[in-house]
mmCIF file of C-alpha atoms in Angstrom:
data_model
loop_
_atom_site.group_PDB
_atom_site.id
_atom_site.type_symbol
_atom_site.label_atom_id
_atom_site.label_comp_id
_atom_site.label_asym_id
_atom_site.label_seq_id
_atom_site.Cartn_x
_atom_site.Cartn_y
_atom_site.Cartn_z
ATOM 1 C CA MET A 1 0.000 0.000 0.000
ATOM 2 C CA VAL A 2 2.800 2.438 0.927
ATOM 3 C CA PHE A 3 4.629 1.574 -2.297
ATOM 4 C CA SER A 4 1.453 2.197 -4.314
ATOM 5 C CA VAL A 5 0.927 5.629 -2.767
ATOM 6 C CA LEU A 6 4.577 6.516 -3.341
ATOM 7 C CA TRP A 7 4.422 5.442 -6.989
ATOM 8 C CA CYS A 8 1.177 7.318 -7.602
ATOM 9 C CA VAL A 9 2.398 10.619 -6.163
ATOM 10 C CA LEU A 10 5.748 10.480 -7.933
ATOM 11 C CA PHE A 11 4.047 9.507 -11.197
ATOM 12 C CA MET A 12 1.941 12.646 -10.992
ATOM 13 C CA PHE A 13 5.097 14.722 -10.758
ATOM 14 C CA ARG A 14 6.573 12.847 -13.712
ATOM 15 C CA ILE A 15 3.677 13.700 -16.004
ATOM 16 C CA SER A 16 3.300 17.285 -14.782
ATOM 17 C CA SER A 17 6.642 19.064 -15.007
ATOM 18 C CA GLY A 18 6.648 22.843 -14.579
ATOM 19 C CA ASP A 19 6.020 24.793 -17.733
ATOM 20 C CA ASN A 20 6.723 28.392 -16.784
ATOM 21 C CA ALA A 21 10.111 30.042 -17.164
ATOM 22 C CA LEU A 22 11.296 32.563 -14.588
ATOM 23 C CA ASN A 23 11.613 35.401 -17.070
ATOM 24 C CA CYS A 24 9.474 37.848 -15.154
ATOM 25 C CA SER A 25 9.753 40.965 -13.049
ATOM 26 C CA ALA A 26 9.996 40.854 -9.277
ATOM 27 C CA ASP A 27 6.377 42.038 -9.064
ATOM 28 C CA SER A 28 5.238 39.010 -11.049
ATOM 29 C CA GLN A 29 7.236 36.496 -9.039
ATOM 30 C CA ASN A 30 5.705 34.386 -6.304
ATOM 31 C CA PHE A 31 6.011 30.916 -4.809
ATOM 32 C CA GLU A 32 4.150 27.660 -5.112
ATOM 33 C CA LYS A 33 4.139 25.553 -1.949
ATOM 34 C CA ILE A 34 4.196 21.815 -2.659
ATOM 35 C CA LEU A 35 3.287 19.517 0.207
ATOM 36 C CA GLY A 36 4.417 15.958 0.838
ATOM 37 C CA ILE A 37 7.269 15.729 -1.632
ATOM 38 C CA ARG A 38 10.739 17.180 -2.070
ATOM 39 C CA PRO A 39 13.815 16.861 -4.261
ATOM 40 C CA ILE A 40 16.693 14.712 -3.114
ATOM 41 C CA ALA A 41 18.988 17.094 -1.237
ATOM 42 C CA ASN A 42 21.995 16.595 -3.524
ATOM 43 C CA ASN A 43 23.722 19.893 -4.338
ATOM 44 C CA SER A 44 21.429 21.909 -2.080
ATOM 45 C CA THR A 45 22.816 24.740 0.052
ATOM 46 C CA LEU A 46 21.772 25.987 3.475
ATOM 47 C CA LEU A 47 19.674 29.103 3.033
ATOM 48 C CA TYR A 48 18.637 29.790 6.627
ATOM 49 C CA LYS A 49 18.513 28.087 10.016
ATOM 50 C CA SER A 50 16.569 29.454 12.957
ATOM 51 C CA ASN A 51 18.255 29.519 16.357
ATOM 52 C CA SER A 52 15.128 27.998 17.874
ATOM 53 C CA SER A 53 12.986 25.157 16.576
ATOM 54 C CA ASP A 54 9.995 27.071 17.988
ATOM 55 C CA SER A 55 10.722 30.070 15.782
ATOM 56 C CA PRO A 56 9.028 29.865 12.354
ATOM 57 C CA ALA A 57 11.492 30.042 9.479
ATOM 58 C CA THR A 58 9.029 30.256 6.598
ATOM 59 C CA ALA A 59 8.977 34.028 6.119
ATOM 60 C CA GLU A 60 12.751 34.357 6.397
ATOM 61 C CA CYS A 61 13.378 31.538 3.923
ATOM 62 C CA ILE A 62 10.932 33.032 1.413
ATOM 63 C CA SER A 63 12.460 36.482 1.803
ATOM 64 C CA ARG A 64 16.006 35.227 1.286
ATOM 65 C CA CYS A 65 15.146 33.054 -1.703
ATOM 66 C CA GLY A 66 12.954 35.749 -3.253
ATOM 67 C CA ASN A 67 15.814 38.253 -3.108
ATOM 68 C CA ASP A 68 18.374 35.834 -4.539
ATOM 69 C CA ASP A 69 18.245 35.276 -8.300
ATOM 70 C CA GLY A 70 20.295 32.118 -7.802
ATOM 71 C CA CYS A 71 17.644 30.530 -5.580
ATOM 72 C CA LEU A 72 15.074 28.740 -7.748
ATOM 73 C CA SER A 73 13.436 26.668 -5.008
ATOM 74 C CA PHE A 74 13.966 25.618 -1.414
ATOM 75 C CA VAL A 75 12.885 22.887 0.954
ATOM 76 C CA LEU A 76 11.736 23.938 4.412
ATOM 77 C CA ASP A 77 12.231 21.371 7.172
ATOM 78 C CA TYR A 78 9.765 22.283 9.899
ATOM 79 C CA LYS A 79 11.318 20.060 12.555
ATOM 80 C CA LYS A 80 14.812 21.482 12.048
ATOM 81 C CA ALA A 81 13.531 25.026 11.408
ATOM 82 C CA GLN A 82 15.850 25.382 8.444
ATOM 83 C CA CYS A 83 15.721 25.561 4.666
ATOM 84 C CA GLN A 84 18.007 24.285 1.910
ATOM 85 C CA TYR A 85 17.914 25.912 -1.501
ATOM 86 C CA PHE A 86 18.602 24.786 -5.048
ATOM 87 C CA LYS A 87 20.485 26.869 -7.583
ATOM 88 C CA TYR A 88 19.252 24.769 -10.475
ATOM 89 C CA GLN A 89 15.808 23.990 -11.853
ATOM 90 C CA VAL A 90 14.765 20.698 -10.288
ATOM 91 C CA LYS A 91 13.285 18.396 -12.918
ATOM 92 C CA GLU A 92 9.809 17.642 -11.623
ATOM 93 C CA ASN A 93 9.430 14.998 -14.339
ATOM 94 C CA ASP A 94 12.383 12.965 -13.020
ATOM 95 C CA THR A 95 10.979 10.782 -10.251
ATOM 96 C CA SER A 96 14.467 9.505 -9.381
ATOM 97 C CA GLN A 97 15.173 12.995 -8.004
ATOM 98 C CA LEU A 98 12.088 13.188 -5.749
ATOM 99 C CA LEU A 99 11.198 11.786 -2.335
ATOM 100 C CA LEU A 100 8.034 11.631 -0.252
ATOM 101 C CA ASP A 101 8.470 13.585 2.976
ATOM 102 C CA GLU A 102 5.602 14.746 5.205
ATOM 103 C CA ASP A 103 7.876 16.854 7.430
ATOM 104 C CA VAL A 104 8.822 19.400 4.799
ATOM 105 C CA ALA A 105 7.386 21.767 2.221
ATOM 106 C CA TRP A 106 8.963 22.500 -1.136
ATOM 107 C CA PHE A 107 8.673 26.126 -2.267
ATOM 108 C CA VAL A 108 9.234 26.746 -5.977
ATOM 109 C CA LYS A 109 9.571 30.157 -7.613
ATOM 110 C CA ARG A 110 6.836 30.784 -10.163
ATOM 111 C CA CYS A 111 5.927 33.613 -12.510
ATOM 112 C CA TYR A 112 2.164 33.872 -12.028
ATOM 113 C CA GLY A 113 1.817 37.462 -13.260
ATOM 114 C CA ASP A 114 1.302 40.793 -11.514
ATOM 115 C CA GLY A 115 -2.439 41.309 -11.863
ATOM 116 C CA GLU A 116 -3.517 39.996 -8.466
ATOM 117 C CA ASN A 117 -1.558 42.203 -6.036
ATOM 118 C CA CYS A 118 -1.317 39.230 -3.713
ATOM 119 C CA LYS A 119 0.438 39.997 -0.444
ATOM 120 C CA LYS A 120 0.661 36.403 0.761
ATOM 121 C CA LEU A 121 4.015 34.644 1.207
ATOM 122 C CA TRP A 122 3.061 32.073 -1.422
ATOM 123 C CA ALA A 123 0.362 32.225 -4.072
ATOM 124 C CA LEU A 124 -0.662 28.583 -4.375
ATOM 125 C CA GLU A 125 -0.492 25.376 -2.403
ATOM 126 C CA ARG A 126 -0.385 22.082 -4.305
ATOM 127 C CA ILE A 127 -1.268 18.599 -3.058
ATOM 128 C CA SER A 128 -1.028 15.581 -5.359
ATOM 129 C CA GLY A 129 -3.516 12.724 -5.095
ATOM 130 C CA ALA A 130 -6.238 14.887 -3.561
ATOM 131 C CA ILE A 131 -9.468 16.500 -4.743
ATOM 132 C CA LEU A 132 -12.248 18.735 -3.460
ATOM 133 C CA VAL A 133 -15.678 17.316 -4.323
ATOM 134 C CA ASP A 134 -17.840 20.365 -5.025
ATOM 135 C CA ASN A 135 -21.013 20.291 -7.118
ATOM 136 C CA ASP A 136 -20.641 24.013 -7.826
ATOM 137 C CA ASN A 137 -17.262 23.654 -9.545
ATOM 138 C CA LYS A 138 -16.728 25.729 -12.677
ATOM 139 C CA MET A 139 -15.276 23.422 -15.353
ATOM 140 C CA LEU A 140 -13.054 25.327 -17.776
ATOM 141 C CA PRO A 141 -13.371 24.471 -21.485
ATOM 142 C CA GLY A 142 -10.753 22.408 -23.271
ATOM 143 C CA ASN A 143 -7.595 20.826 -21.902
ATOM 144 C CA LEU A 144 -5.132 23.026 -20.036
ATOM 145 C CA THR A 145 -1.645 22.674 -18.624
ATOM 146 C CA ARG A 146 -1.183 22.715 -14.872
ATOM 147 C CA PHE A 147 0.222 26.253 -15.047
ATOM 148 C CA GLU A 148 -2.762 27.451 -17.096
ATOM 149 C CA CYS A 149 -5.127 25.928 -14.541
ATOM 150 C CA GLN A 150 -3.278 27.582 -11.677
ATOM 151 C CA THR A 151 -3.222 31.029 -13.271
ATOM 152 C CA SER A 152 -6.911 30.691 -14.172
ATOM 153 C CA CYS A 153 -7.733 30.246 -10.490
ATOM 154 C CA LEU A 154 -5.518 33.159 -9.491
ATOM 155 C CA GLN A 155 -7.250 35.407 -12.017
ATOM 156 C CA GLU A 156 -10.798 34.230 -11.276
ATOM 157 C CA LYS A 157 -12.639 36.589 -8.930
ATOM 158 C CA HIS A 158 -14.106 33.944 -6.614
ATOM 159 C CA CYS A 159 -11.711 31.021 -7.022
ATOM 160 C CA ARG A 160 -10.429 29.592 -3.742
ATOM 161 C CA SER A 161 -9.210 26.249 -5.088
ATOM 162 C CA ALA A 162 -8.972 24.134 -8.228
ATOM 163 C CA ASN A 163 -8.879 20.475 -9.215
ATOM 164 C CA PHE A 164 -6.551 19.486 -12.041
ATOM 165 C CA ARG A 165 -6.701 16.074 -13.728
ATOM 166 C CA VAL A 166 -4.374 14.940 -16.492
ATOM 167 C CA THR A 167 -6.376 13.275 -19.263
ATOM 168 C CA ASP A 168 -4.041 12.649 -22.200
ATOM 169 C CA GLU A 169 -0.470 12.023 -23.296
ATOM 170 C CA THR A 170 0.148 15.723 -23.972
ATOM 171 C CA LEU A 171 0.228 16.257 -20.175
ATOM 172 C CA LYS A 172 -2.785 18.553 -20.377
ATOM 173 C CA GLY A 173 -5.989 17.962 -18.506
ATOM 174 C CA THR A 174 -9.258 19.213 -17.104
ATOM 175 C CA CYS A 175 -9.404 22.141 -14.720
ATOM 176 C CA ALA A 176 -12.291 22.846 -12.343
ATOM 177 C CA LEU A 177 -12.426 26.023 -10.265
ATOM 178 C CA SER A 178 -14.206 26.239 -6.935
ATOM 179 C CA ARG A 179 -15.482 29.009 -4.673
ATOM 180 C CA ASN A 180 -14.664 26.706 -1.740
ATOM 181 C CA ASP A 181 -11.557 25.069 -0.325
ATOM 182 C CA ARG A 182 -10.668 22.188 2.016
ATOM 183 C CA HIS A 183 -11.076 24.445 5.058
ATOM 184 C CA LEU A 184 -14.600 25.561 4.143
ATOM 185 C CA LEU A 185 -15.637 22.039 3.070
ATOM 186 C CA PRO A 186 -13.429 19.643 5.053
ATOM 187 C CA SER A 187 -15.737 16.659 4.482
ATOM 188 C CA SER A 188 -15.494 17.193 0.720
ATOM 189 C CA TYR A 189 -11.706 17.043 0.643
ATOM 190 C CA ARG A 190 -10.802 13.510 -0.438
ATOM 191 C CA VAL A 191 -7.869 11.308 -1.322
ATOM 192 C CA SER A 192 -7.923 10.745 -5.067
ATOM 193 C CA GLY A 193 -6.000 9.079 -7.891
ATOM 194 C CA TYR A 194 -2.451 9.705 -9.040
ATOM 195 C CA ASP A 195 -3.695 11.737 -12.002
ATOM 196 C CA GLU A 196 -5.366 14.458 -9.898
ATOM 197 C CA GLU A 197 -4.041 17.459 -8.008
ATOM 198 C CA TYR A 198 -5.598 19.961 -5.642
ATOM 199 C CA PHE A 199 -4.529 23.629 -5.797
ATOM 200 C CA GLU A 200 -5.417 26.099 -3.079
ATOM 201 C CA ASN A 201 -5.388 29.795 -3.891
ATOM 202 C CA GLN A 202 -3.726 31.586 -0.984
ATOM 203 C CA CYS A 203 -4.598 34.938 -2.580
ATOM 204 C CA GLY A 204 -8.273 34.044 -2.839
ATOM 205 C CA ASN A 205 -9.440 35.974 0.202
ATOM 206 C CA ASP A 206 -7.521 39.040 -0.963
ATOM 207 C CA ASN A 207 -9.091 38.863 -4.426
ATOM 208 C CA ILE A 208 -12.632 38.332 -3.193
ATOM 209 C CA ASN A 209 -12.464 41.076 -0.582
ATOM 210 C CA SER A 210 -10.932 43.595 -2.954
ATOM 211 C CA LYS A 211 -13.421 43.215 -5.808
#
């Protein structure tokens, strides 16, 4: 069972490599927080370590990586209160370079655009093998890439979360936007198949309250 879950989650990363280059202004740059999986720590460098395990390191790690053009992503270890960063683009489609780890979060620099004025530390949170069952979902037409699905949610006035499901060999899939999230509908948040991902819009409250 553990092996099956591991294979399913890593397979989802294999078929859904990042498709946005970091050729954007500082105002357009943000982070995606990926839960439950991280790159193997080869060639990573210490970015920050808190003097106390009780002191949150998230904001400091994001600030340091965001201000360093050489930092493309970092892994935050909550138990050690420290983060290690990567100077190279980790290949999300290479499962041999990824590990399951529930004690960390992987923050990846993304270029989501500057239209949202989001003040949150990270714009989106991604969880593989999960889905929000919501009858009021807005299904977008056609097949989209993961990045297109994510930016659609960020740009949608009332989108708090999205479900993305790969449906063909082109690595594109269906995208459904929701006014709800796993916190508003905890009983509707479910474990799902390897081909589905759940995105949570951290800027959603800002967007809804400002429009």
